[in-house]
GROMACS .gro file of C-alpha atoms in nm:
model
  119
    1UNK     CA    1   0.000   0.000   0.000
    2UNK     CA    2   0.109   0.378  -0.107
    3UNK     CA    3   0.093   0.656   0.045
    4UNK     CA    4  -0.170   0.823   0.344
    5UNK     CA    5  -0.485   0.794   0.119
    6UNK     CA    6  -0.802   0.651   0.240
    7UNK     CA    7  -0.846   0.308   0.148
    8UNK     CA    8  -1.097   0.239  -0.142
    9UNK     CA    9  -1.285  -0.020   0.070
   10UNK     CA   10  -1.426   0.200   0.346
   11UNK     CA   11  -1.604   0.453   0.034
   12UNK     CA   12  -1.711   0.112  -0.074
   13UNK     CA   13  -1.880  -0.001   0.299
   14UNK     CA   14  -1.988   0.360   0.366
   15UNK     CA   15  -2.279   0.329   0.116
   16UNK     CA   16  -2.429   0.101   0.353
   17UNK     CA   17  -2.371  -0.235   0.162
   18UNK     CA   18  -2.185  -0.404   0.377
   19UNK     CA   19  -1.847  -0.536   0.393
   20UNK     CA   20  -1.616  -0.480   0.091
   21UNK     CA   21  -1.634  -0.875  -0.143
   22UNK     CA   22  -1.963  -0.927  -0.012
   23UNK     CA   23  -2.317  -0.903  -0.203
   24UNK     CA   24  -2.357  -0.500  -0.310
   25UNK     CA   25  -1.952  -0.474  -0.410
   26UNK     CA   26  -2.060  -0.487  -0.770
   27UNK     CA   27  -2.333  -0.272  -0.734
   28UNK     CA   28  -2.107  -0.035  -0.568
   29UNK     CA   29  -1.866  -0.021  -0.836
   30UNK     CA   30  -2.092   0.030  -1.072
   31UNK     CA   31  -2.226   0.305  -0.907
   32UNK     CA   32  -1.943   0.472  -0.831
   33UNK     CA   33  -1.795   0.429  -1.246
   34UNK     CA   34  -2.109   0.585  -1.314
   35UNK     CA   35  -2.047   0.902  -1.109
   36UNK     CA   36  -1.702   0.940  -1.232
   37UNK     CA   37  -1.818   0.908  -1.582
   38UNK     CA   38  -2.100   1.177  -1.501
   39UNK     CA   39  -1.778   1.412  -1.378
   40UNK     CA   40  -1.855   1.736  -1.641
   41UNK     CA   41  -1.445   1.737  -1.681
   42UNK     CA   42  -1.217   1.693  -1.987
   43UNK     CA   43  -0.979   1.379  -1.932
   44UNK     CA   44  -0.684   1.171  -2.087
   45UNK     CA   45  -0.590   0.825  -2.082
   46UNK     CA   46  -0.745   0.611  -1.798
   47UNK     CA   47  -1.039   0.802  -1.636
   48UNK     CA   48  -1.212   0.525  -1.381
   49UNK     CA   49  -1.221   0.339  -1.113
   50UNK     CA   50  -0.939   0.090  -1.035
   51UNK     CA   51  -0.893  -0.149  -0.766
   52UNK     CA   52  -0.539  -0.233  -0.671
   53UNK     CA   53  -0.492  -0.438  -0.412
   54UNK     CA   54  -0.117  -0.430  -0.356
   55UNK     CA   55  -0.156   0.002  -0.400
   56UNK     CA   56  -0.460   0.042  -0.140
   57UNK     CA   57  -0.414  -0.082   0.209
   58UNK     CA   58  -0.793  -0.156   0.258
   59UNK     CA   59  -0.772  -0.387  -0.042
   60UNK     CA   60  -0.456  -0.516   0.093
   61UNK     CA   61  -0.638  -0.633   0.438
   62UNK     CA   62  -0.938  -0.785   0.271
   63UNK     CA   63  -0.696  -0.996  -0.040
   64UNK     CA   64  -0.508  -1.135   0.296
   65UNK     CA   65  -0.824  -1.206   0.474
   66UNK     CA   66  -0.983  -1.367   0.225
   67UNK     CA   67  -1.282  -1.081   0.149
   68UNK     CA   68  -1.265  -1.128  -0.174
   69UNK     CA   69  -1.091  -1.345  -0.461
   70UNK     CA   70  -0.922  -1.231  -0.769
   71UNK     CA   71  -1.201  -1.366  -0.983
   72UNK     CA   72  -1.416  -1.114  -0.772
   73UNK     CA   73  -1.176  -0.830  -0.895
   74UNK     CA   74  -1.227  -0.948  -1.216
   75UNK     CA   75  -1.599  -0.953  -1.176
   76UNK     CA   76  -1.592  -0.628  -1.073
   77UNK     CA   77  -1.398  -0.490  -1.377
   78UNK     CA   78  -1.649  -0.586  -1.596
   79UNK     CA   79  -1.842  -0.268  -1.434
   80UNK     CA   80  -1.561  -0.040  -1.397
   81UNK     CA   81  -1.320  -0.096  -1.684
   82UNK     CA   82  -0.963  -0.167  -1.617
   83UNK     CA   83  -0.919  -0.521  -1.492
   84UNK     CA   84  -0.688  -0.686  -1.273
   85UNK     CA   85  -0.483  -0.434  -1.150
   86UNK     CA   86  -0.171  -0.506  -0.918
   87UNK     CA   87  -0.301  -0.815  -0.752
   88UNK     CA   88  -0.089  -1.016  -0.553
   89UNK     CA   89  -0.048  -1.402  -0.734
   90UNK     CA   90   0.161  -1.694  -0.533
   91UNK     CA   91   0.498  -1.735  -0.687
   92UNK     CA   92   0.454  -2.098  -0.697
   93UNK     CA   93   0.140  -2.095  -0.917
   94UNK     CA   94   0.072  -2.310  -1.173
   95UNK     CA   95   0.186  -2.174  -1.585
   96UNK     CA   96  -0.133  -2.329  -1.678
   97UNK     CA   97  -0.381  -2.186  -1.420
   98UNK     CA   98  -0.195  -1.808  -1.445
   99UNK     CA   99  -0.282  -1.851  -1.837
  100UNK     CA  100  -0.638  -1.977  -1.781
  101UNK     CA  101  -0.684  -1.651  -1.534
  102UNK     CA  102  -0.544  -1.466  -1.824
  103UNK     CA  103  -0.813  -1.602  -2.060
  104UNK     CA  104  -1.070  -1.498  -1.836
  105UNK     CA  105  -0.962  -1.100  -1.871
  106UNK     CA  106  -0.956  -1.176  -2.245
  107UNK     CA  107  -1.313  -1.340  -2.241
  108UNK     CA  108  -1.482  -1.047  -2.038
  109UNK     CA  109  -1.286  -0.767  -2.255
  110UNK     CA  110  -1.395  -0.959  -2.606
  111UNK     CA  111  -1.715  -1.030  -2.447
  112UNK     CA  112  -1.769  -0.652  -2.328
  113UNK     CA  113  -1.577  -0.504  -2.585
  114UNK     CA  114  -1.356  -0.293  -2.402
  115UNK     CA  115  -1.032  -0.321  -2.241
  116UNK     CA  116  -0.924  -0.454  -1.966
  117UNK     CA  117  -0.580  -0.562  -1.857
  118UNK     CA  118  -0.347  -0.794  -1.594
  119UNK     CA  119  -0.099  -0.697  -1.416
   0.00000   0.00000   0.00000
């Protein structure tokens, strides 16, 4: 985690839908994408909402408590547009299960036709 911001999960849990990975995350997200793309300003590049778990502390907590899984992050991108974003994979995984995560970000991005990325 960077920096003295606010972590991303307690905006998330003050709207009153609970915990952060539980029922009303997606919701959330989707509601909050929509307000940013409502913002009346000019912008470059990425504009949206990302969740990075290894950049926000709150994110951080819940990834090592088990709050939420990576294919909830990537569940969530398909609302807010950027993907998997700095998420924290075991060294020791699998080749063949890393690529089949990757194939799931392709899916959703061909399937939504936008794009999202891993990293």
């Amino acid at each position: 985690p960077m920096g003295d911001a606010s972590p991303l999960t307690g905006s998330f849990e003050s709207l009153g839908l609970g915990s952060f990975g539980q029922s009303g995350t997606l919701a959330a997200a989707a509601l909050v994408t929509g307000a940013l793309k409502e913002l009346p300003v000019d912008t470059c590049g990425y504009c949206g909402l990302m969740l990075p778990p290894l950049e926000d502390a709150g994110l951080a907590r819940g990834a090592a408590d088990g709050a939420y899984r990576i294919h909830d992050l990537l569940a969530y991108s398909a609302v807010c547009g950027l993907g998997l974003d700095t998420v924290p994979v075991p060294g020791d995984v699998p080749k063949a299960k890393l690529a089949a995560l990757l194939l799931d970000v392709a899916a959703l991005a061909f399937r939504l036709n936008k794009p999202l990325t891993a990293r």
